[in-house]
mmCIF file of C-alpha atoms and ligand atoms in Angstrom:
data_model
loop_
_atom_site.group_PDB
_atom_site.id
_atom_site.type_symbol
_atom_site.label_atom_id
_atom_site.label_comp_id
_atom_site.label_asym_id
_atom_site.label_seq_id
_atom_site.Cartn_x
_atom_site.Cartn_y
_atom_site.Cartn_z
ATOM 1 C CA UNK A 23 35.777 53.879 25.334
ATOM 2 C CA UNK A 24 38.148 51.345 27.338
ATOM 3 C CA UNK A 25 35.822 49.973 29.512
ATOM 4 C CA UNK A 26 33.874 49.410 26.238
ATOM 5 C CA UNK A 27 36.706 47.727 24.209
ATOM 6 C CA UNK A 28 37.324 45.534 27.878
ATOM 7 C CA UNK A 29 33.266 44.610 27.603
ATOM 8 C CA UNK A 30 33.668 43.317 24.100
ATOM 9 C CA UNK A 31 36.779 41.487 24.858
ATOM 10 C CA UNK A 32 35.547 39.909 27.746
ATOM 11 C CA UNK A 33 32.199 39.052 25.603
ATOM 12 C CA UNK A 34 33.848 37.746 22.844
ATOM 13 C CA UNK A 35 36.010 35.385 24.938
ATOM 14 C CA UNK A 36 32.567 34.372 26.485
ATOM 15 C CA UNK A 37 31.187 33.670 23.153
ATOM 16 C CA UNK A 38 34.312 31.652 22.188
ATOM 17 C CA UNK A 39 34.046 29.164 24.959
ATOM 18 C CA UNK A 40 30.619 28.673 24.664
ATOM 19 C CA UNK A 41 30.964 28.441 20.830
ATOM 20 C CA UNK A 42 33.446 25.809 21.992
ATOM 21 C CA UNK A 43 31.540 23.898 24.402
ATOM 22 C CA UNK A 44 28.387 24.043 21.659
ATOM 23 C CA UNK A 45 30.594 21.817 19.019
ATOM 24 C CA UNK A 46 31.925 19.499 21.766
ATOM 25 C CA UNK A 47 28.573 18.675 22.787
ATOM 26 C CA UNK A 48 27.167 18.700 19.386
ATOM 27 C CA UNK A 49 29.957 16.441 18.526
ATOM 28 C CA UNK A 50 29.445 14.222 21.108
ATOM 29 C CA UNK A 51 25.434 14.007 20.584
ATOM 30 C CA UNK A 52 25.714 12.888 16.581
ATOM 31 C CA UNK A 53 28.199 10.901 17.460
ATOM 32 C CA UNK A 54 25.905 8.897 19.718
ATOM 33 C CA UNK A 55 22.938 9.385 17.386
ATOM 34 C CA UNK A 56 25.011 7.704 14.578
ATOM 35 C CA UNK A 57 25.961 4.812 16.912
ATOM 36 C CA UNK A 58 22.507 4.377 18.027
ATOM 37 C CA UNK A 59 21.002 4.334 14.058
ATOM 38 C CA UNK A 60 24.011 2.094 13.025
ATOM 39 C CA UNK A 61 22.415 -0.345 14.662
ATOM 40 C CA UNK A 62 18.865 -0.232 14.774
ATOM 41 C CA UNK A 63 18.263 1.453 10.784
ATOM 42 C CA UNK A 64 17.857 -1.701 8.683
ATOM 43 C CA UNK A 65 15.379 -3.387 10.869
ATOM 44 C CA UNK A 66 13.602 -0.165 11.100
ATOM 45 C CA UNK A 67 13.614 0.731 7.323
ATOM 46 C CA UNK A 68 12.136 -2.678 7.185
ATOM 47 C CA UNK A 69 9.539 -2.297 9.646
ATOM 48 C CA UNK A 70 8.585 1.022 8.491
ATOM 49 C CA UNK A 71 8.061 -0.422 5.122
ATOM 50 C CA UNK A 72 6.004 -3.070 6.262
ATOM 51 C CA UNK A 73 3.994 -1.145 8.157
ATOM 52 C CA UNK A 74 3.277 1.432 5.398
ATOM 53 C CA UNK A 75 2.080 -1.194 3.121
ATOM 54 C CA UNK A 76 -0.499 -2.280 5.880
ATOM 55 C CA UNK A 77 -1.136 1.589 6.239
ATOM 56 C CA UNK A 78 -1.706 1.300 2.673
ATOM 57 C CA UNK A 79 -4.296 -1.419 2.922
ATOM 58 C CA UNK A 80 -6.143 0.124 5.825
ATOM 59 C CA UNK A 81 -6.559 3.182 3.569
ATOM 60 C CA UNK A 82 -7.818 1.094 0.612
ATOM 61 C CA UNK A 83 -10.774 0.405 2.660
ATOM 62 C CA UNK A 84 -12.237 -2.634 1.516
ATOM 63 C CA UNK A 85 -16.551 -3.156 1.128
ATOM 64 C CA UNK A 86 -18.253 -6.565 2.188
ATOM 65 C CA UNK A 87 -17.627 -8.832 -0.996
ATOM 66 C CA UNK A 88 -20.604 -8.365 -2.811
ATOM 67 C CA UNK A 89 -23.821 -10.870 -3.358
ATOM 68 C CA UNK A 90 -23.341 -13.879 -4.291
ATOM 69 C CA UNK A 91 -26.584 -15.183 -6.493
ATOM 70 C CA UNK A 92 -27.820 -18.990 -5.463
ATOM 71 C CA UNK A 93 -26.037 -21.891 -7.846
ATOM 72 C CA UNK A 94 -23.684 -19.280 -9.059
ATOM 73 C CA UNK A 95 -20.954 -20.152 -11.552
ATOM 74 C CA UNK A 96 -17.687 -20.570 -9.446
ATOM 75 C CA UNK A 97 -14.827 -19.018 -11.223
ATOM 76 C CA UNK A 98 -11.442 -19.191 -9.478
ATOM 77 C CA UNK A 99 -9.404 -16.281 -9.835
ATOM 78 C CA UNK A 100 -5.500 -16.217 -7.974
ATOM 79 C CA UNK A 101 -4.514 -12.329 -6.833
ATOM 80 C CA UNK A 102 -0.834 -12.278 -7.060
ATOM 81 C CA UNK A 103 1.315 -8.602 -7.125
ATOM 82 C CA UNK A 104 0.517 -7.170 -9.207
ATOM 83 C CA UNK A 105 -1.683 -9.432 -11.835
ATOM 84 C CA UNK A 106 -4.739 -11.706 -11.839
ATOM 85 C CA UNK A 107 -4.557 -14.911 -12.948
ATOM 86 C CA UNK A 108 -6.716 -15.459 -15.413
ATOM 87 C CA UNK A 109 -6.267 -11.908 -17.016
ATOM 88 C CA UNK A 110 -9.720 -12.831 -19.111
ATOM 89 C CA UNK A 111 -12.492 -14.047 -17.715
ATOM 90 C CA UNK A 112 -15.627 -14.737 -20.003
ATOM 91 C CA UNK A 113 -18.892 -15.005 -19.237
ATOM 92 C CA UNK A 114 -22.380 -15.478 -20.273
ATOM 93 C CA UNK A 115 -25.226 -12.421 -20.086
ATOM 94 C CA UNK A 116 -27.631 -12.856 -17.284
ATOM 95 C CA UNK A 117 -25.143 -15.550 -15.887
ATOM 96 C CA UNK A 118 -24.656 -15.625 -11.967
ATOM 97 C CA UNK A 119 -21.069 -15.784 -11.305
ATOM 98 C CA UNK A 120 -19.610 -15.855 -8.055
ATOM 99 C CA UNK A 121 -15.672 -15.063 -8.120
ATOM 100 C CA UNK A 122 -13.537 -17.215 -5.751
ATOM 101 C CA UNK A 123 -10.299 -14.719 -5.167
ATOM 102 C CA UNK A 124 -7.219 -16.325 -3.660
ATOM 103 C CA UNK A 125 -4.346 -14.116 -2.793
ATOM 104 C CA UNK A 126 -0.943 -15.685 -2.556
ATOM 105 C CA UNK A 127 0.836 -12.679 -1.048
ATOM 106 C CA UNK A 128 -0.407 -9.384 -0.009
ATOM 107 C CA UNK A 129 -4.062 -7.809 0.079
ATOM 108 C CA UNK A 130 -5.799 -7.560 -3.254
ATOM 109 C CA UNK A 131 -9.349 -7.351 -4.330
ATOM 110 C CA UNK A 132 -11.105 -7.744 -7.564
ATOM 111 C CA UNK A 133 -13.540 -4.920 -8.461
ATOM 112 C CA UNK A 134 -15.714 -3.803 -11.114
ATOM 113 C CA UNK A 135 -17.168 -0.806 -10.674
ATOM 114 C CA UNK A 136 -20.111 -1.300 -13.586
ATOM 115 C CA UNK A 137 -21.115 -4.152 -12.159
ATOM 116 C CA UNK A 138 -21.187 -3.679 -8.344
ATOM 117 C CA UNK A 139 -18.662 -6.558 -7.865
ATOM 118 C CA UNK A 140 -16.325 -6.606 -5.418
ATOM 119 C CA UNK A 141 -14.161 -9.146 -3.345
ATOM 120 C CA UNK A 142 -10.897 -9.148 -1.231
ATOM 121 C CA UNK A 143 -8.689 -11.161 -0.264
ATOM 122 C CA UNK A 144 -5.593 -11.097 2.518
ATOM 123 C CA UNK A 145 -2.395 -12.788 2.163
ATOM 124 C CA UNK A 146 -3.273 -16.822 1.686
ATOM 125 C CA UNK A 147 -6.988 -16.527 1.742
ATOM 126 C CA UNK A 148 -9.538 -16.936 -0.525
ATOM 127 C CA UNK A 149 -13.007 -15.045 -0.596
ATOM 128 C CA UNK A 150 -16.089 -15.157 -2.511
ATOM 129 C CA UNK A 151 -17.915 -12.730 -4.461
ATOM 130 C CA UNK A 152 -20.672 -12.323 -6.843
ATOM 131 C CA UNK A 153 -21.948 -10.704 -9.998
ATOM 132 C CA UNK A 154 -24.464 -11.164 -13.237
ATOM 133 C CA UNK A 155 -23.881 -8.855 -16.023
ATOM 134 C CA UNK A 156 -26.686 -8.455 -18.033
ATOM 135 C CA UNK A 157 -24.976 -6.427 -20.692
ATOM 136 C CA UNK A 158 -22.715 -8.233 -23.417
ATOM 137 C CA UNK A 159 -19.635 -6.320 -23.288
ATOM 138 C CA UNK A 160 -16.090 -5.828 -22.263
ATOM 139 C CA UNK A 161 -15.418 -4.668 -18.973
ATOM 140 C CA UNK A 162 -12.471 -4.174 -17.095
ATOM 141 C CA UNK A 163 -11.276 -5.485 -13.738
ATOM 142 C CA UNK A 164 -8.791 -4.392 -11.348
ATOM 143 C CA UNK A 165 -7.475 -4.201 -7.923
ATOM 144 C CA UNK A 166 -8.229 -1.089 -5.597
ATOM 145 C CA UNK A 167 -5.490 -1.571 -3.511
ATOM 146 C CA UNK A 168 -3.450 1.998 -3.749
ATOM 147 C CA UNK A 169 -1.000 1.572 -6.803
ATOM 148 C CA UNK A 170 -1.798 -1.620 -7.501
ATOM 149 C CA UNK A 171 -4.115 -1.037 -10.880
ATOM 150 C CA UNK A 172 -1.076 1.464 -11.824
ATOM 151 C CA UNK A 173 0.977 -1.035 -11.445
ATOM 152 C CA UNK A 174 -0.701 -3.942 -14.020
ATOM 153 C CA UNK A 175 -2.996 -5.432 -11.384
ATOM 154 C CA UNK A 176 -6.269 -5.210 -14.151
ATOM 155 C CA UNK A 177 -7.953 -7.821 -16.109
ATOM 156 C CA UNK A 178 -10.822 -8.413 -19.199
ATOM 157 C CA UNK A 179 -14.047 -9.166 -18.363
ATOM 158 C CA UNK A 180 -15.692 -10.495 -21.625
ATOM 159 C CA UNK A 181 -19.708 -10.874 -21.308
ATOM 160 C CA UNK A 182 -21.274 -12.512 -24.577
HETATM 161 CU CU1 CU B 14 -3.722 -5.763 -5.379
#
């Protein structure tokens, strides 16, 4: 029973240095960590950002721009986040159109899914691409880029 009671004793005194040793050295370690993020944790919040909003882009995925029709009506279009400037664009049925997109910030496109159109541009470029709607209507026009449409980046097609 004694040399029982002396095992626990002797375990328990074991346990409390180590218990001991485990929040000086845990101590010291965040200490250090917090030093070490002090520094470094705005310029990496703003590099992470930045690289999630490429990440973001990459995942878009972006097609070739699409045809652009011979002696095509030139309509200039300026991607900004998040709207398109004009918001309305009308057109003619049966009229080639080839949409020049320039983007003053970020990656946008311009898509319409009825028609097949689609073109993108990257931060300060501008790209070309084409369309002919043959059916008088409204149709809608947006930007693919992830959150972007959500976010007001969509326009009126008007074909009369
Ligand atoms: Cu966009």
């Amino acid at each position: 029973m004694s040399a029982g009671r002396e095992l626990m004793k002797r375990f328990a005194a074991l346990a409390t240095v180590l218990f001991a040793l485990g929040l000086l050295l845990a101590g010291c370690g965040s200490d250090d960590d917090q030093s070490d993020q002090g520094g470094d944790t705005g310029d990496q919040t703003d590099e992470e950002m930045m690289e999630t909003g490429d990440d973001g882009h990459d995942e878009g995925g972006h097609n070739e721009s699409s045809d652009i029709a011979a002696d095509s009506r030139r309509i200039e279009v300026t991607a900004d986040s998040f709207a398109f400037d004009p918001a309305e664009i009308r057109v003619a049925a049966g009229e080639d159109i080839a949409i020049v997109l320039t983007s003053t910030d970020i990656l946008h496109d311009l898509t319409i899914d009825e028609l097949d159109a689609h073109v993108a541009a990257d931060r300060g470029e501008t790209a070309e691409g084409g369309f002919t709607a043959d059916e008088p209507g409204r149709y809608t026009y947006y930007c693919t880029v992830a959150g972007h449409r959500e976010a007001g980046m969509e326009g009126t097609l008007i074909v009369e």
